[in-house]
Short mmCIF file of C-alpha atoms in Angstrom, two decimals:
data_model
loop_
_atom_site.label_atom_id
_atom_site.label_comp_id
_atom_site.label_asym_id
_atom_site.label_seq_id
_atom_site.Cartn_x
_atom_site.Cartn_y
_atom_site.Cartn_z
CA UNK H 1 167.49 140.69 293.09
CA UNK H 2 165.79 142.66 290.31
CA UNK H 3 164.86 146.24 291.26
CA UNK H 4 161.96 148.09 289.65
CA UNK H 5 161.47 151.72 288.71
CA UNK H 6 158.33 153.23 290.30
CA UNK H 7 157.95 155.60 287.34
CA UNK H 8 157.09 152.84 284.86
CA UNK H 9 154.63 149.92 285.13
CA UNK H 10 156.44 146.78 286.25
CA UNK H 11 155.02 144.65 283.44
CA UNK H 12 156.57 147.01 280.88
CA UNK H 13 159.93 146.78 282.62
CA UNK H 14 159.69 143.00 282.66
CA UNK H 15 158.72 142.98 278.97
CA UNK H 16 161.86 145.03 278.22
CA UNK H 17 164.01 142.58 280.22
CA UNK H 18 162.57 139.57 278.41
CA UNK H 19 162.90 141.33 275.06
CA UNK H 20 166.59 141.99 275.78
CA UNK H 21 167.06 138.31 276.59
CA UNK H 22 165.36 137.33 273.32
CA UNK H 23 167.69 139.66 271.48
CA UNK H 24 170.58 137.75 273.05
CA UNK H 25 169.05 134.43 271.95
CA UNK H 26 167.74 133.36 275.36
CA UNK H 27 165.73 131.37 274.48
CA UNK H 28 166.39 130.86 270.79
CA UNK H 29 163.77 131.31 268.09
CA UNK H 30 161.37 128.37 268.02
CA UNK H 31 162.14 127.43 271.63
CA UNK H 32 159.64 127.41 274.48
CA UNK H 33 159.47 130.32 276.89
CA UNK H 34 159.67 129.65 280.64
CA UNK H 35 156.24 129.22 282.23
CA UNK H 36 154.40 132.07 283.92
CA UNK H 37 154.96 130.38 287.26
CA UNK H 38 158.71 130.05 286.64
CA UNK H 39 159.07 133.70 285.62
CA UNK H 40 156.93 134.85 288.56
CA UNK H 41 159.22 132.93 290.91
CA UNK H 42 162.39 134.17 289.23
CA UNK H 43 161.43 137.85 289.43
CA UNK H 44 159.22 137.63 292.57
CA UNK H 45 156.21 139.06 290.73
CA UNK H 46 152.46 138.52 290.60
CA UNK H 47 151.66 135.95 287.84
CA UNK H 48 149.26 138.48 286.28
CA UNK H 49 152.09 140.99 285.92
CA UNK H 50 154.13 138.32 284.14
CA UNK H 51 151.12 137.52 281.93
CA UNK H 52 150.82 141.17 280.90
CA UNK H 53 154.51 141.29 280.02
CA UNK H 54 154.23 138.13 277.91
CA UNK H 55 151.10 139.50 276.21
CA UNK H 56 153.02 142.65 275.35
CA UNK H 57 155.72 140.55 273.69
CA UNK H 58 153.02 138.58 271.89
CA UNK H 59 151.43 141.80 270.63
CA UNK H 60 154.83 142.73 269.19
CA UNK H 61 154.93 139.42 267.33
CA UNK H 62 157.81 138.09 269.41
CA UNK H 63 155.93 135.18 271.00
CA UNK H 64 153.28 132.78 269.74
CA UNK H 65 150.83 130.70 271.73
CA UNK H 66 150.78 127.05 270.69
CA UNK H 67 147.56 125.59 272.01
CA UNK H 68 148.14 123.15 274.79
CA UNK H 69 151.90 123.69 274.66
CA UNK H 70 152.49 127.24 275.91
CA UNK H 71 154.38 130.23 274.52
CA UNK H 72 157.21 129.91 272.00
CA UNK H 73 159.61 132.44 270.52
CA UNK H 74 158.51 133.24 266.98
CA UNK H 75 160.77 132.86 263.98
CA UNK H 76 162.24 136.27 263.14
CA UNK H 77 161.80 137.64 266.68
CA UNK H 78 165.41 138.81 266.92
CA UNK H 79 165.18 140.68 263.63
CA UNK H 80 161.96 142.38 264.79
CA UNK H 81 163.74 143.48 267.96
CA UNK H 82 166.71 144.80 265.99
CA UNK H 83 164.33 146.70 263.73
CA UNK H 84 162.54 148.11 266.78
CA UNK H 85 165.86 149.22 268.24
CA UNK H 86 166.73 150.96 264.99
CA UNK H 87 163.34 152.69 264.95
CA UNK H 88 163.73 153.71 268.58
CA UNK H 89 167.11 155.25 267.84
CA UNK H 90 165.89 157.11 264.77
CA UNK H 91 162.65 158.38 266.33
CA UNK H 92 163.66 158.75 269.99
CA UNK H 93 167.37 158.82 270.69
CA UNK H 94 168.47 160.78 267.61
CA UNK H 95 165.89 163.59 268.10
CA UNK H 96 166.86 163.71 271.78
CA UNK H 97 170.53 164.11 270.88
CA UNK H 98 169.65 166.84 268.38
CA UNK H 99 167.53 168.66 270.99
CA UNK H 100 170.36 168.42 273.51
CA UNK H 101 172.61 170.30 271.06
CA UNK H 102 169.95 172.92 270.31
CA UNK H 103 168.86 175.93 272.42
CA UNK H 104 166.25 175.14 275.11
CA UNK H 105 162.64 175.29 273.95
CA UNK H 106 159.44 173.35 273.81
CA UNK H 107 160.26 169.66 273.66
CA UNK H 108 157.85 166.98 272.65
CA UNK H 109 157.69 163.93 274.88
CA UNK H 110 158.82 160.71 273.23
CA UNK H 111 157.87 157.15 274.07
CA UNK H 112 160.46 154.46 274.72
CA UNK H 113 160.24 150.95 273.33
CA UNK H 114 159.07 149.51 276.65
CA UNK H 115 156.24 151.99 276.93
CA UNK H 116 155.08 151.21 273.41
CA UNK H 117 154.69 147.48 273.98
CA UNK H 118 151.23 147.67 275.50
CA UNK H 119 149.13 150.27 277.28
CA UNK H 120 145.83 149.48 278.93
CA UNK H 121 144.30 152.58 277.34
CA UNK H 122 145.03 151.12 273.88
CA UNK H 123 143.63 147.73 274.82
CA UNK H 124 140.44 146.45 273.27
CA UNK H 125 137.75 146.62 275.92
CA UNK H 126 135.91 143.33 276.41
CA UNK H 127 133.28 144.87 278.70
CA UNK H 128 132.04 148.46 278.71
CA UNK H 129 129.38 149.65 281.14
CA UNK H 130 128.18 153.22 281.52
CA UNK H 131 125.38 154.31 283.83
CA UNK H 132 124.30 150.67 284.21
CA UNK H 133 121.38 149.92 286.54
CA UNK H 134 119.30 146.81 287.22
CA UNK H 135 115.98 147.05 289.04
CA UNK H 136 113.92 144.48 290.89
CA UNK H 137 110.67 146.34 291.36
CA UNK H 138 111.44 149.58 293.18
CA UNK H 139 114.84 148.37 294.37
CA UNK H 140 117.99 149.07 292.38
CA UNK H 141 120.17 146.00 292.81
CA UNK H 142 122.82 147.65 290.59
CA UNK H 143 122.80 151.43 290.75
CA UNK H 144 124.35 153.57 288.00
CA UNK H 145 127.72 151.82 287.68
CA UNK H 146 130.34 152.51 285.03
CA UNK H 147 133.49 150.47 284.33
CA UNK H 148 135.58 148.85 281.61
CA UNK H 149 137.32 145.46 281.47
CA UNK H 150 140.16 145.24 278.91
CA UNK H 151 141.63 142.01 277.62
CA UNK H 152 144.20 140.07 279.58
CA UNK H 153 142.88 140.93 283.07
CA UNK H 154 141.77 138.99 286.13
CA UNK H 155 139.17 141.17 287.83
CA UNK H 156 137.85 140.58 291.33
CA UNK H 157 134.22 141.58 291.88
CA UNK H 158 133.94 142.19 295.62
CA UNK H 159 130.99 143.04 297.83
CA UNK H 160 128.99 141.86 300.80
CA UNK H 161 125.97 139.58 300.34
CA UNK H 162 123.27 141.58 298.59
CA UNK H 163 125.71 144.13 297.15
CA UNK H 164 124.65 143.33 293.56
CA UNK H 165 127.49 141.07 292.38
CA UNK H 166 125.34 138.23 291.01
CA UNK H 167 122.85 140.67 289.46
CA UNK H 168 125.66 142.48 287.63
CA UNK H 169 127.02 139.19 286.28
CA UNK H 170 123.55 138.13 285.13
CA UNK H 171 123.19 141.42 283.25
CA UNK H 172 126.53 140.80 281.54
CA UNK H 173 125.30 137.48 280.09
CA UNK H 174 121.79 138.67 279.22
CA UNK H 175 119.93 137.07 282.13
CA UNK H 176 118.81 140.37 283.67
CA UNK H 177 117.25 143.40 282.02
CA UNK H 178 119.34 146.51 282.55
CA UNK H 179 119.18 150.25 282.00
CA UNK H 180 122.01 152.38 280.69
CA UNK H 181 124.74 151.20 278.34
CA UNK H 182 126.31 147.72 278.47
CA UNK H 183 128.34 145.96 275.79
CA UNK H 184 130.15 142.67 276.28
CA UNK H 185 132.56 141.65 273.51
CA UNK H 186 130.98 144.42 271.45
CA UNK H 187 127.49 142.93 271.78
CA UNK H 188 124.27 143.76 273.59
CA UNK H 189 123.85 140.88 276.09
CA UNK H 190 120.04 140.82 275.91
CA UNK H 191 119.68 141.20 272.15
CA UNK H 192 122.69 139.10 271.11
CA UNK H 193 122.86 136.51 273.87
CA UNK H 194 123.42 133.46 271.64
CA UNK H 195 126.47 134.79 269.76
CA UNK H 196 127.74 136.34 273.00
CA UNK H 197 127.73 133.00 274.82
CA UNK H 198 129.78 131.48 272.03
CA UNK H 199 132.64 133.73 273.15
CA UNK H 200 131.88 134.23 276.86
CA UNK H 201 131.67 131.55 279.58
CA UNK H 202 129.56 131.84 282.72
CA UNK H 203 129.56 129.65 285.83
CA UNK H 204 126.82 130.86 288.22
CA UNK H 205 126.96 130.37 291.97
CA UNK H 206 124.33 127.62 291.70
CA UNK H 207 126.01 125.82 288.79
CA UNK H 208 125.46 122.07 288.73
CA UNK H 209 126.34 119.16 286.49
CA UNK H 210 123.85 116.33 285.84
CA UNK H 211 124.53 113.71 288.52
CA UNK H 212 123.66 110.76 286.27
CA UNK H 213 126.24 111.65 283.57
CA UNK H 214 129.77 110.39 283.20
CA UNK H 215 132.44 113.01 282.54
CA UNK H 216 133.05 111.60 279.06
CA UNK H 217 129.30 111.99 278.35
CA UNK H 218 129.53 115.68 279.23
CA UNK H 219 132.45 116.13 276.81
CA UNK H 220 130.41 114.45 274.05
CA UNK H 221 127.40 116.63 274.90
CA UNK H 222 129.36 119.87 274.82
CA UNK H 223 131.07 118.87 271.57
CA UNK H 224 127.66 118.83 269.93
CA UNK H 225 126.30 121.92 271.68
CA UNK H 226 129.08 124.49 271.57
CA UNK H 227 130.88 125.36 268.32
CA UNK H 228 134.04 126.55 270.11
CA UNK H 229 134.39 123.62 272.53
CA UNK H 230 137.48 121.39 272.20
CA UNK H 231 137.09 117.82 273.47
CA UNK H 232 140.87 117.27 273.29
CA UNK H 233 141.46 120.39 275.32
CA UNK H 234 138.92 119.27 277.95
CA UNK H 235 140.60 115.87 278.30
CA UNK H 236 144.01 117.52 278.63
CA UNK H 237 142.71 119.81 281.39
CA UNK H 238 141.04 116.94 283.21
CA UNK H 239 144.37 115.14 283.34
CA UNK H 240 145.48 117.88 285.75
CA UNK H 241 142.79 116.75 288.18
CA UNK H 242 141.87 113.53 289.93
CA UNK H 243 138.66 113.32 287.87
CA UNK H 244 138.45 110.34 285.52
CA UNK H 245 136.62 110.34 282.21
CA UNK H 246 134.53 107.33 283.28
CA UNK H 247 133.58 108.86 286.64
CA UNK H 248 129.94 109.68 287.23
CA UNK H 249 129.24 113.15 288.58
CA UNK H 250 127.33 111.72 291.55
CA UNK H 251 130.51 109.92 292.72
CA UNK H 252 132.65 113.09 292.73
CA UNK H 253 133.34 115.27 295.74
CA UNK H 254 132.25 118.91 295.60
CA UNK H 255 135.80 120.02 294.90
CA UNK H 256 136.16 117.50 292.07
CA UNK H 257 132.85 118.66 290.53
CA UNK H 258 134.09 122.28 290.55
CA UNK H 259 137.39 121.25 288.94
CA UNK H 260 135.55 119.22 286.28
CA UNK H 261 133.25 122.16 285.61
CA UNK H 262 136.19 124.53 285.16
CA UNK H 263 137.96 122.06 282.85
CA UNK H 264 134.87 121.83 280.64
CA UNK H 265 134.33 125.60 280.55
CA UNK H 266 138.04 126.37 280.00
CA UNK H 267 137.99 124.05 276.97
CA UNK H 268 135.79 126.60 275.20
CA UNK H 269 137.80 128.99 273.04
CA UNK H 270 136.26 132.08 274.62
CA UNK H 271 137.46 135.61 275.34
CA UNK H 272 135.75 136.20 278.68
CA UNK H 273 135.02 133.98 281.68
CA UNK H 274 132.56 135.07 284.38
CA UNK H 275 132.70 133.13 287.66
CA UNK H 276 130.22 133.75 290.49
CA UNK H 277 131.62 132.46 293.81
CA UNK H 278 133.30 129.51 292.03
CA UNK H 279 135.00 128.06 295.13
CA UNK H 280 132.23 128.63 297.68
CA UNK H 281 132.16 125.75 300.16
CA UNK H 282 135.44 124.18 299.01
CA UNK H 283 138.36 123.35 301.28
CA UNK H 284 141.67 125.20 301.03
CA UNK H 285 143.40 122.60 298.83
CA UNK H 286 140.48 122.46 296.38
CA UNK H 287 140.38 126.25 296.13
CA UNK H 288 144.14 126.36 295.51
CA UNK H 289 143.90 123.70 292.78
CA UNK H 290 141.04 125.59 291.13
CA UNK H 291 142.89 128.89 290.93
CA UNK H 292 146.13 127.24 289.78
CA UNK H 293 144.28 125.64 286.86
CA UNK H 294 142.55 128.91 286.04
CA UNK H 295 145.78 130.93 285.91
CA UNK H 296 147.96 128.27 284.27
CA UNK H 297 145.54 126.97 281.66
CA UNK H 298 143.15 129.79 280.77
CA UNK H 299 144.74 133.17 281.46
CA UNK H 300 146.95 133.79 278.45
CA UNK H 301 147.16 137.59 278.38
CA UNK H 302 144.37 137.87 275.80
CA UNK H 303 141.36 136.55 277.71
CA UNK H 304 139.88 138.09 280.82
CA UNK H 305 138.22 136.65 283.91
CA UNK H 306 135.70 138.27 286.25
CA UNK H 307 135.50 136.51 289.63
CA UNK H 308 133.18 137.27 292.51
CA UNK H 309 134.30 135.79 295.80
CA UNK H 310 134.33 136.18 299.56
CA UNK H 311 137.85 134.76 299.87
CA UNK H 312 139.46 138.15 299.26
CA UNK H 313 142.78 137.30 300.91
CA UNK H 314 143.21 134.12 298.86
CA UNK H 315 142.83 135.70 295.45
CA UNK H 316 144.43 139.11 295.99
CA UNK H 317 147.74 137.85 294.58
CA UNK H 318 145.97 136.60 291.42
CA UNK H 319 144.05 139.77 290.61
CA UNK H 320 145.04 142.56 288.26
CA UNK H 321 141.99 144.75 288.95
CA UNK H 322 139.17 145.19 291.46
CA UNK H 323 135.53 146.20 291.15
CA UNK H 324 134.00 146.85 294.57
CA UNK H 325 130.23 147.10 295.07
CA UNK H 326 128.43 148.45 298.12
CA UNK H 327 124.62 148.32 298.16
CA UNK H 328 124.49 148.34 294.38
CA UNK H 329 126.91 151.22 293.89
CA UNK H 330 130.43 150.91 292.52
CA UNK H 331 132.69 152.34 295.20
CA UNK H 332 135.99 151.35 293.60
CA UNK H 333 137.19 150.41 290.11
CA UNK H 334 140.97 150.24 289.99
CA UNK H 335 143.98 148.15 289.05
CA UNK H 336 146.02 146.74 291.91
CA UNK H 337 149.04 148.70 290.67
CA UNK H 338 147.10 151.97 290.95
CA UNK H 339 145.56 150.87 294.25
CA UNK H 340 149.00 150.48 295.79
CA UNK H 341 149.93 153.98 294.68
CA UNK H 342 146.65 155.62 295.74
CA UNK H 343 145.89 154.14 299.17
CA UNK H 344 148.41 154.55 301.98
CA UNK H 345 148.51 152.75 305.30
CA UNK H 346 150.17 154.13 308.42
CA UNK H 347 150.88 152.02 311.51
CA UNK H 348 151.14 153.98 314.75
CA UNK H 349 151.13 153.87 318.56
CA UNK H 350 147.93 154.41 320.50
CA UNK H 351 149.43 157.60 321.97
CA UNK H 352 149.06 159.43 318.64
CA UNK H 353 145.62 158.01 317.78
CA UNK H 354 143.87 161.38 318.15
CA UNK H 355 146.32 163.07 315.79
CA UNK H 356 145.82 160.30 313.24
CA UNK H 357 142.03 160.60 313.56
CA UNK H 358 142.24 164.36 313.00
CA UNK H 359 143.64 163.67 309.50
CA UNK H 360 140.34 161.89 308.59
CA UNK H 361 141.53 158.46 307.40
CA UNK H 362 139.19 156.13 305.55
CA UNK H 363 139.57 153.54 308.31
CA UNK H 364 141.30 153.02 311.63
CA UNK H 365 141.81 149.46 312.78
CA UNK H 366 143.86 147.17 315.00
CA UNK H 367 146.73 145.12 313.56
CA UNK H 368 147.72 143.30 316.74
CA UNK H 369 147.88 143.40 320.53
CA UNK H 370 149.52 146.15 322.54
CA UNK H 371 149.65 149.92 322.14
CA UNK H 372 151.60 149.74 318.86
CA UNK H 373 149.10 147.52 317.02
CA UNK H 374 147.15 150.34 315.36
CA UNK H 375 146.84 151.42 311.74
CA UNK H 376 144.94 153.79 309.48
CA UNK H 377 144.23 153.91 305.73
CA UNK H 378 144.28 157.14 303.75
CA UNK H 379 143.01 157.89 300.26
CA UNK H 380 146.13 159.55 298.94
CA UNK H 381 149.28 160.42 300.83
CA UNK H 382 148.56 161.86 304.28
CA UNK H 383 150.31 165.08 305.32
CA UNK H 384 153.99 164.74 306.14
CA UNK H 385 153.41 165.41 309.84
CA UNK H 386 150.92 162.51 309.95
CA UNK H 387 153.30 160.10 308.17
CA UNK H 388 155.96 161.09 310.70
CA UNK H 389 153.73 159.75 313.49
CA UNK H 390 154.14 156.15 312.34
CA UNK H 391 155.39 153.85 309.61
CA UNK H 392 154.02 153.78 306.07
CA UNK H 393 152.70 150.36 304.98
CA UNK H 394 150.75 148.85 302.10
CA UNK H 395 147.11 148.27 303.10
CA UNK H 396 145.72 144.87 302.15
CA UNK H 397 142.76 144.47 299.84
CA UNK H 398 140.76 143.11 302.80
CA UNK H 399 141.43 146.27 304.84
CA UNK H 400 140.43 148.46 301.91
CA UNK H 401 137.29 146.37 301.38
CA UNK H 402 136.29 146.97 305.01
CA UNK H 403 137.05 150.69 304.71
CA UNK H 404 134.88 151.21 301.62
CA UNK H 405 131.94 148.88 302.21
CA UNK H 406 131.08 149.29 305.89
CA UNK H 407 127.57 150.33 306.90
CA UNK H 408 127.19 154.13 306.69
CA UNK H 409 125.99 154.35 310.31
CA UNK H 410 129.41 153.17 311.56
CA UNK H 411 131.72 155.90 312.83
CA UNK H 412 134.64 156.02 310.41
CA UNK H 413 137.06 156.98 313.19
CA UNK H 414 136.28 153.99 315.40
CA UNK H 415 138.40 150.83 315.59
#
């Protein structure tokens, strides 16, 4: 089983592993890369982590995306890797060897090949919000939020009903007037809504398709309406579903309508997809089919998705980042990798509950029956004597959501 170094992002380590395999001719130039799902299964990783690694290789010119066919190794990839290895030796290894032979002194930090593949700080930001607010009369539905969404991310927008999720999404596509600074794909959503919606897709929570239309009619309609829509791509995506081109919308189940809607939207060559409660009211199998199509067919490491949902547990494994709203305020904006490092869970017996409470955790809760079914979440590592009272665990996104979005009148030390 592959082991990972906690000191370096996992996607960078995976990118280095795949690059080494390419250097060895596995697969050969011009050949197809294994699918995201296959690599995720092989290395036991989140598909989004695999996507980031593949994007990093694409940014280095080692892989190319052939529309409708997947990722292929580019011609000349091995020579690029050899050249990169030579550069790494000349600019990293050789200076290190020289410094090792010299007297101790100030040493500049060098960057290894894996670290240079891709860094989120160098990524082009698709969405930038700073001090963003949206008012409805005297009420601030979105209250002074700031965040960025880089390319190649799947971001979960979480919050209770009325937290401001739908309002924030409407502001991002120019449907709500906002205060502060907001750019989406480098554009002002209110002033440049038409060109913005050529490159950004939006499915609202009340999205409908005309019941009288056949699916083929909708493809014809979109072909004439949207300059970046691909009819061939839409038909290829629909073949993944049980929806037929001759089917009328009114004959489709709710789950089939949602799948058809996603297939039509995903056939637009866009950079950003915004989905407001896309699977609300669907059964488990329909929700699973929806997210599989989204990850397999649209997320390519370049485009980003923002999803609001109540099914936090179902999508946690798909997400790369989380935005958490509570009564209009942004209480958390973090990648899942950083979340796992920052928030610590400790399971413990009821006998030490008072000592745990004295350390002021974010949340104390029950994990099961009996005196040992207790846990607490801390923002940062708790003191050593507190960790010694129980066992350190990874808190789930659901637990963290409860900890950060509960009503302020609740006692934070209560179960």
